[in-house]
Amino acid sequence: MVYILLPCPTGSKDFRTVQCEHFNGKMFMGRFYRWEPFLDAPNKCELNCRAVGFRFYATLNKTAVDGTSCRRDSDEWICVSGLCKIVMHWKGMMI
């Protein structure tokens, strides 16, 4: 499968942050929390989010949305069907 690379608009939020914030205002374990990404969990392609101001994280979705970055040090690794895969570039396209 081939995808065209397009830059995100200036000031865009991180894609994983947007996914975690989607759960803000939704009850979790009997309470409401504000969520932010938690990047130190073992499975980088689960949607793991930390409750802001608390010392725990939760897996809020078994898989992050395809295209979510799965390595802090590189935008070339993304989640695809729940797996962290490297993106190959060719003439401005991702393969």
PDB file of C-alpha atoms in Angstrom:
ATOM      1  CA  MET A   1       0.000   0.000   0.000  1.00  0.00           C
ATOM      2  CA  VAL A   2       1.311   3.499  -0.836  1.00  0.00           C
ATOM      3  CA  TYR A   3       0.431   6.722   0.986  1.00  0.00           C
ATOM      4  CA  ILE A   4       1.195  10.334   0.059  1.00  0.00           C
ATOM      5  CA  LEU A   5       3.086  12.237   2.775  1.00  0.00           C
ATOM      6  CA  LEU A   6       1.448  15.500   3.792  1.00  0.00           C
ATOM      7  CA  PRO A   7       2.777  17.769   6.533  1.00  0.00           C
ATOM      8  CA  CYS A   8       0.543  18.437   9.520  1.00  0.00           C
ATOM      9  CA  PRO A   9      -0.741  22.011   9.822  1.00  0.00           C
ATOM     10  CA  THR A  10       1.348  24.289  12.044  1.00  0.00           C
ATOM     11  CA  GLY A  11       0.225  24.047  15.668  1.00  0.00           C
ATOM     12  CA  SER A  12      -1.385  20.620  15.259  1.00  0.00           C
ATOM     13  CA  LYS A  13      -1.594  18.424  18.335  1.00  0.00           C
ATOM     14  CA  ASP A  14       0.248  15.134  18.461  1.00  0.00           C
ATOM     15  CA  PHE A  15      -1.995  12.384  17.037  1.00  0.00           C
ATOM     16  CA  ARG A  16      -1.688  10.191  20.164  1.00  0.00           C
ATOM     17  CA  THR A  17      -2.602  13.199  22.343  1.00  0.00           C
ATOM     18  CA  VAL A  18      -5.784  13.717  20.309  1.00  0.00           C
ATOM     19  CA  GLN A  19      -6.690  10.040  20.748  1.00  0.00           C
ATOM     20  CA  CYS A  20      -6.165  10.184  24.540  1.00  0.00           C
ATOM     21  CA  GLU A  21      -8.092  13.455  24.868  1.00  0.00           C
ATOM     22  CA  HIS A  22     -11.037  11.774  23.137  1.00  0.00           C
ATOM     23  CA  PHE A  23     -11.636   9.990  26.470  1.00  0.00           C
ATOM     24  CA  ASN A  24     -11.759  13.235  28.504  1.00  0.00           C
ATOM     25  CA  GLY A  25     -15.213  13.612  30.015  1.00  0.00           C
ATOM     26  CA  LYS A  26     -15.952   9.884  29.733  1.00  0.00           C
ATOM     27  CA  MET A  27     -16.330   7.938  32.942  1.00  0.00           C
ATOM     28  CA  PHE A  28     -13.506   5.510  33.739  1.00  0.00           C
ATOM     29  CA  MET A  29     -13.647   3.299  36.834  1.00  0.00           C
ATOM     30  CA  GLY A  30     -16.372   5.513  38.326  1.00  0.00           C
ATOM     31  CA  ARG A  31     -14.569   8.841  37.802  1.00  0.00           C
ATOM     32  CA  PHE A  32     -13.839  11.404  35.130  1.00  0.00           C
ATOM     33  CA  TYR A  33     -10.209  12.098  34.182  1.00  0.00           C
ATOM     34  CA  ARG A  34      -8.249  14.193  31.735  1.00  0.00           C
ATOM     35  CA  TRP A  35      -5.890  12.004  29.723  1.00  0.00           C
ATOM     36  CA  GLU A  36      -2.463  12.438  28.157  1.00  0.00           C
ATOM     37  CA  PRO A  37      -0.285   9.926  26.292  1.00  0.00           C
ATOM     38  CA  PHE A  38       1.742   7.437  28.327  1.00  0.00           C
ATOM     39  CA  LEU A  39       4.706   6.352  26.229  1.00  0.00           C
ATOM     40  CA  ASP A  40       6.494   3.966  28.605  1.00  0.00           C
ATOM     41  CA  ALA A  41       4.063   1.039  28.377  1.00  0.00           C
ATOM     42  CA  PRO A  42       5.406  -2.154  26.779  1.00  0.00           C
ATOM     43  CA  ASN A  43       3.074  -2.248  23.749  1.00  0.00           C
ATOM     44  CA  LYS A  44       3.666   0.970  21.810  1.00  0.00           C
ATOM     45  CA  CYS A  45       0.666   0.421  19.528  1.00  0.00           C
ATOM     46  CA  GLU A  46      -1.937   0.193  22.270  1.00  0.00           C
ATOM     47  CA  LEU A  47      -3.534   3.497  23.225  1.00  0.00           C
ATOM     48  CA  ASN A  48      -2.020   3.896  26.692  1.00  0.00           C
ATOM     49  CA  CYS A  49      -2.935   7.141  28.412  1.00  0.00           C
ATOM     50  CA  ARG A  50      -2.062   8.605  31.814  1.00  0.00           C
ATOM     51  CA  ALA A  51      -4.643  10.325  33.971  1.00  0.00           C
ATOM     52  CA  VAL A  52      -3.358  13.903  34.389  1.00  0.00           C
ATOM     53  CA  GLY A  53      -2.338  14.512  38.017  1.00  0.00           C
ATOM     54  CA  PHE A  54      -2.460  10.827  38.929  1.00  0.00           C
ATOM     55  CA  ARG A  55       0.169   8.103  39.005  1.00  0.00           C
ATOM     56  CA  PHE A  56      -1.465   5.516  36.798  1.00  0.00           C
ATOM     57  CA  TYR A  57      -2.088   4.840  33.163  1.00  0.00           C
ATOM     58  CA  ALA A  58      -4.707   2.774  31.397  1.00  0.00           C
ATOM     59  CA  THR A  59      -5.029   1.081  28.044  1.00  0.00           C
ATOM     60  CA  LEU A  60      -8.004   3.004  26.653  1.00  0.00           C
ATOM     61  CA  ASN A  61      -7.985   1.230  23.308  1.00  0.00           C
ATOM     62  CA  LYS A  62      -6.374  -2.075  22.350  1.00  0.00           C
ATOM     63  CA  THR A  63      -4.843  -0.427  19.272  1.00  0.00           C
ATOM     64  CA  ALA A  64      -3.820   3.122  18.493  1.00  0.00           C
ATOM     65  CA  VAL A  65      -5.159   4.444  15.190  1.00  0.00           C
ATOM     66  CA  ASP A  66      -3.087   3.398  12.164  1.00  0.00           C
ATOM     67  CA  GLY A  67      -0.450   6.041  11.468  1.00  0.00           C
ATOM     68  CA  THR A  68       0.169   6.852  15.143  1.00  0.00           C
ATOM     69  CA  SER A  69       3.876   7.247  15.880  1.00  0.00           C
ATOM     70  CA  CYS A  70       5.219   4.378  17.995  1.00  0.00           C
ATOM     71  CA  ARG A  71       8.787   5.539  18.700  1.00  0.00           C
ATOM     72  CA  ARG A  72       9.753   8.734  20.458  1.00  0.00           C
ATOM     73  CA  ASP A  73      13.010   9.100  18.584  1.00  0.00           C
ATOM     74  CA  SER A  74      11.639   8.631  15.063  1.00  0.00           C
ATOM     75  CA  ASP A  75       8.578   9.572  13.033  1.00  0.00           C
ATOM     76  CA  GLU A  76       9.456   6.754  10.657  1.00  0.00           C
ATOM     77  CA  TRP A  77       7.927   4.105  12.946  1.00  0.00           C
ATOM     78  CA  ILE A  78       4.118   4.011  12.950  1.00  0.00           C
ATOM     79  CA  CYS A  79       1.368   1.709  14.168  1.00  0.00           C
ATOM     80  CA  VAL A  80      -0.278  -0.400  11.467  1.00  0.00           C
ATOM     81  CA  SER A  81      -2.952  -2.895  12.528  1.00  0.00           C
ATOM     82  CA  GLY A  82      -1.618  -2.837  16.092  1.00  0.00           C
ATOM     83  CA  LEU A  83       2.030  -3.412  15.126  1.00  0.00           C
ATOM     84  CA  CYS A  84       4.921  -0.931  15.143  1.00  0.00           C
ATOM     85  CA  LYS A  85       6.367  -0.824  11.616  1.00  0.00           C
ATOM     86  CA  ILE A  86       9.001   1.260   9.887  1.00  0.00           C
ATOM     87  CA  VAL A  87       7.871   3.498   7.048  1.00  0.00           C
ATOM     88  CA  MET A  88       9.849   3.399   3.837  1.00  0.00           C
ATOM     89  CA  HIS A  89      10.014   6.627   1.840  1.00  0.00           C
ATOM     90  CA  TRP A  90      10.237   6.880  -1.917  1.00  0.00           C
ATOM     91  CA  LYS A  91       9.876  10.163  -3.816  1.00  0.00           C
ATOM     92  CA  GLY A  92       7.693  11.819  -1.151  1.00  0.00           C
ATOM     93  CA  MET A  93       5.484   8.772  -0.639  1.00  0.00           C
ATOM     94  CA  MET A  94       5.300   6.236   2.173  1.00  0.00           C
ATOM     95  CA  ILE A  95       5.376   2.616   1.104  1.00  0.00           C
TER      96      ILE A  95
END
